[in-house]
Coordinates of C-alpha atoms in Angstrom, one line a residue:
X1 CA 197.8 155.6 154.9
X2 CA 198.3 151.8 155.3
X3 CA 195.3 149.6 154.4
X4 CA 193.1 148.3 157.2
X5 CA 193.9 144.6 157.6
X6 CA 191.7 143.4 160.5
X7 CA 188.3 144.6 159.3
X8 CA 186.8 143.6 156.0
X9 CA 185.1 146.3 153.9
X10 CA 181.7 145.2 152.7
X11 CA 179.5 146.8 150.0
X12 CA 175.9 145.7 150.1
X13 CA 174.4 145.6 146.6
X14 CA 171.7 143.0 147.0
X15 CA 168.5 145.1 147.1
X16 CA 165.7 145.2 144.6
X17 CA 166.0 149.0 144.1
X18 CA 162.2 149.0 144.1
X19 CA 161.9 152.7 145.0
X20 CA 164.5 153.6 142.5
X21 CA 163.0 151.7 139.6
X22 CA 166.3 150.2 138.2
X23 CA 169.5 148.9 139.7
X24 CA 170.6 152.0 141.6
X25 CA 174.1 150.7 142.1
X26 CA 174.6 151.4 138.4
X27 CA 172.9 154.8 138.4
X28 CA 175.3 157.6 137.6
X29 CA 176.3 160.4 140.0
X30 CA 178.5 163.0 138.4
X31 CA 179.0 160.5 135.5
X32 CA 180.2 157.6 137.7
X33 CA 178.1 154.6 138.8
X34 CA 177.2 154.8 142.5
X35 CA 178.8 151.5 143.3
X36 CA 182.1 152.7 141.6
X37 CA 182.1 155.8 143.8
X38 CA 181.7 153.7 146.9
X39 CA 184.5 151.4 145.7
X40 CA 186.8 154.3 144.9
X41 CA 186.6 155.3 148.6
X42 CA 186.7 151.8 150.1
X43 CA 189.4 150.2 147.9
X44 CA 192.3 152.3 149.2
X45 CA 191.2 151.8 152.8
X46 CA 190.7 148.0 153.1
X47 CA 193.0 145.1 152.4
X48 CA 189.9 142.8 152.3
X49 CA 186.9 144.0 150.4
X50 CA 183.8 142.2 149.1
X51 CA 180.5 142.9 147.5
X52 CA 177.5 141.0 148.8
X53 CA 174.8 140.7 146.2
X54 CA 172.0 138.7 144.7
X55 CA 173.3 139.3 141.2
X56 CA 177.1 138.8 141.1
X57 CA 177.2 138.7 137.3
X58 CA 176.4 142.4 137.2
X59 CA 179.5 143.3 139.2
X60 CA 182.1 141.0 137.7
X61 CA 183.7 144.0 135.9
X62 CA 184.8 145.4 139.4
X63 CA 187.2 142.5 139.9
X64 CA 186.4 142.1 143.6
X65 CA 185.3 139.1 145.6
X66 CA 181.5 138.7 145.0
X67 CA 179.6 136.9 147.6
X68 CA 176.0 135.8 146.8
X69 CA 173.5 136.3 149.6
X70 CA 173.1 133.0 151.4
X71 CA 169.3 133.6 151.1
X72 CA 168.1 136.2 148.5
X73 CA 166.2 139.3 149.5
X74 CA 166.5 139.3 153.3
X75 CA 167.6 142.9 153.1
X76 CA 170.7 144.4 154.6
X77 CA 170.6 142.1 157.7
X78 CA 170.8 139.1 155.3
X79 CA 173.8 140.8 153.6
X80 CA 175.5 141.5 156.9
X81 CA 175.0 137.8 158.0
X82 CA 176.4 136.6 154.7
X83 CA 179.5 138.9 155.0
X84 CA 180.2 137.9 158.6
X85 CA 180.0 134.2 157.5
X86 CA 182.4 134.7 154.6
X87 CA 185.0 137.1 156.0
X88 CA 188.3 135.9 157.5
X89 CA 188.3 138.8 159.9
X90 CA 186.3 139.2 163.1
X91 CA 184.8 142.5 162.1
X92 CA 183.2 144.0 159.0
X93 CA 182.6 147.6 158.0
X94 CA 179.4 147.7 156.0
X95 CA 178.1 150.4 153.5
X96 CA 175.4 150.4 151.0
X97 CA 176.2 150.6 147.3
X98 CA 174.1 153.8 147.1
X99 CA 176.3 156.1 149.3
X100 CA 178.2 158.4 146.9
X101 CA 179.6 160.8 149.5
X102 CA 181.6 158.5 151.7
X103 CA 184.5 160.1 153.6
X104 CA 187.5 158.0 154.3
X105 CA 188.2 159.9 157.5
X106 CA 184.7 159.2 158.8
X107 CA 185.2 155.5 158.0
X108 CA 188.5 155.3 159.7
X109 CA 187.1 157.1 162.8
X110 CA 184.3 154.5 163.0
X111 CA 186.7 151.6 162.7
X112 CA 189.0 153.0 165.4
X113 CA 186.2 152.8 167.9
X114 CA 185.3 149.2 167.0
X115 CA 188.0 147.1 168.8
X116 CA 186.0 146.5 172.0
X117 CA 182.4 146.8 170.7
X118 CA 180.2 144.2 169.0
X119 CA 178.9 147.0 166.8
X120 CA 179.8 150.7 166.1
X121 CA 177.0 152.8 164.6
X122 CA 177.4 156.4 163.7
X123 CA 174.8 159.0 164.6
X124 CA 174.3 162.3 162.8
X125 CA 171.5 164.8 163.7
X126 CA 170.0 162.2 166.0
X127 CA 169.7 159.6 163.2
X128 CA 171.5 156.3 163.5
X129 CA 173.2 155.0 160.4
X130 CA 173.0 151.2 160.5
X131 CA 174.4 150.8 157.0
X132 CA 177.7 152.6 157.6
X133 CA 178.8 150.7 160.6
X134 CA 181.0 148.0 162.0
X135 CA 179.7 144.6 163.0
X136 CA 181.5 141.8 164.9
X137 CA 181.4 138.1 164.0
X138 CA 180.2 137.6 167.6
X139 CA 176.8 138.7 166.4
X140 CA 176.3 135.8 164.0
X141 CA 174.1 133.7 166.4
X142 CA 171.9 136.7 167.2
X143 CA 171.5 137.6 163.5
X144 CA 170.8 134.0 162.6
X145 CA 168.1 133.9 165.2
X146 CA 166.6 137.2 164.0
X147 CA 166.6 136.0 160.4
X148 CA 165.1 132.6 161.4
X149 CA 162.2 134.4 163.2
X150 CA 161.6 136.7 160.2
X151 CA 162.9 139.8 161.9
X152 CA 164.9 141.5 159.2
X153 CA 165.5 144.9 160.8
X154 CA 169.2 145.9 161.4
X155 CA 167.9 148.7 163.6
X156 CA 165.9 146.2 165.8
X157 CA 169.0 144.0 166.1
X158 CA 171.2 146.9 167.1
X159 CA 168.9 147.8 170.0
X160 CA 169.5 144.3 171.4
X161 CA 173.3 144.3 171.2
X162 CA 174.7 144.7 174.7
X163 CA 178.1 146.0 173.6
X164 CA 177.4 148.7 171.1
X165 CA 179.1 152.1 170.5
X166 CA 177.0 155.0 169.2
X167 CA 179.4 157.6 167.9
X168 CA 178.5 161.1 166.6
X169 CA 179.8 162.0 163.1
X170 CA 179.6 165.1 160.9
X171 CA 179.5 165.5 157.1
X172 CA 177.5 163.9 154.4
X173 CA 179.0 160.4 154.3
X174 CA 175.7 158.8 155.3
X175 CA 173.8 160.2 152.3
X176 CA 172.1 157.2 150.6
X177 CA 170.2 157.4 147.4
X178 CA 166.8 155.6 147.5
X179 CA 165.0 157.3 144.6
X180 CA 165.8 158.8 141.2
X181 CA 164.4 162.1 142.5
X182 CA 167.0 162.0 145.4
X183 CA 169.8 161.4 143.0
X184 CA 168.6 164.3 140.8
X185 CA 168.5 166.6 143.8
X186 CA 172.0 165.5 144.9
X187 CA 173.3 166.1 141.3
X188 CA 171.8 169.6 141.4
X189 CA 173.3 170.4 144.8
X190 CA 176.8 169.4 143.8
X191 CA 176.6 171.0 140.3
X192 CA 176.7 174.4 141.9

């Protein structure tokens, strides 16, 4: 499959991992750091790929463009803003560094729906996945306004986007690890 050239792949790794206790991007799932698992799926798909982080020195070993958050600790919305400012493409596909079950077919399906929309957000079991989604550069002014007003919710932003696609997806791609207990349960589930 040819690499995607007109959408930049973005891995968000700027969080504090406060619920996890340590840097969850480096936590192991099946013996591989979570961020490496994400990278192993994203790298073959995207011509342009970047990691947005507050701690670029931690990820230098990955040999990818590392973009420091323009303002630290503004959450995923700050990371999306940073990526949209830094990319050469008009669209980005964003995932968290804590999503070890990404499926390239699901990612490709989301991107295919993104040419006309300002954002494409998948839905599974009625839950919207704002951190496995496509966002357009057209959103920069609205995101800047939200950040300036202290509104850091990606969800809130998405409900104000006039041209958004909500698409149903199946599978486990959206599984994100927030706590050490969640990681342990996932390990047990996949050890069987």
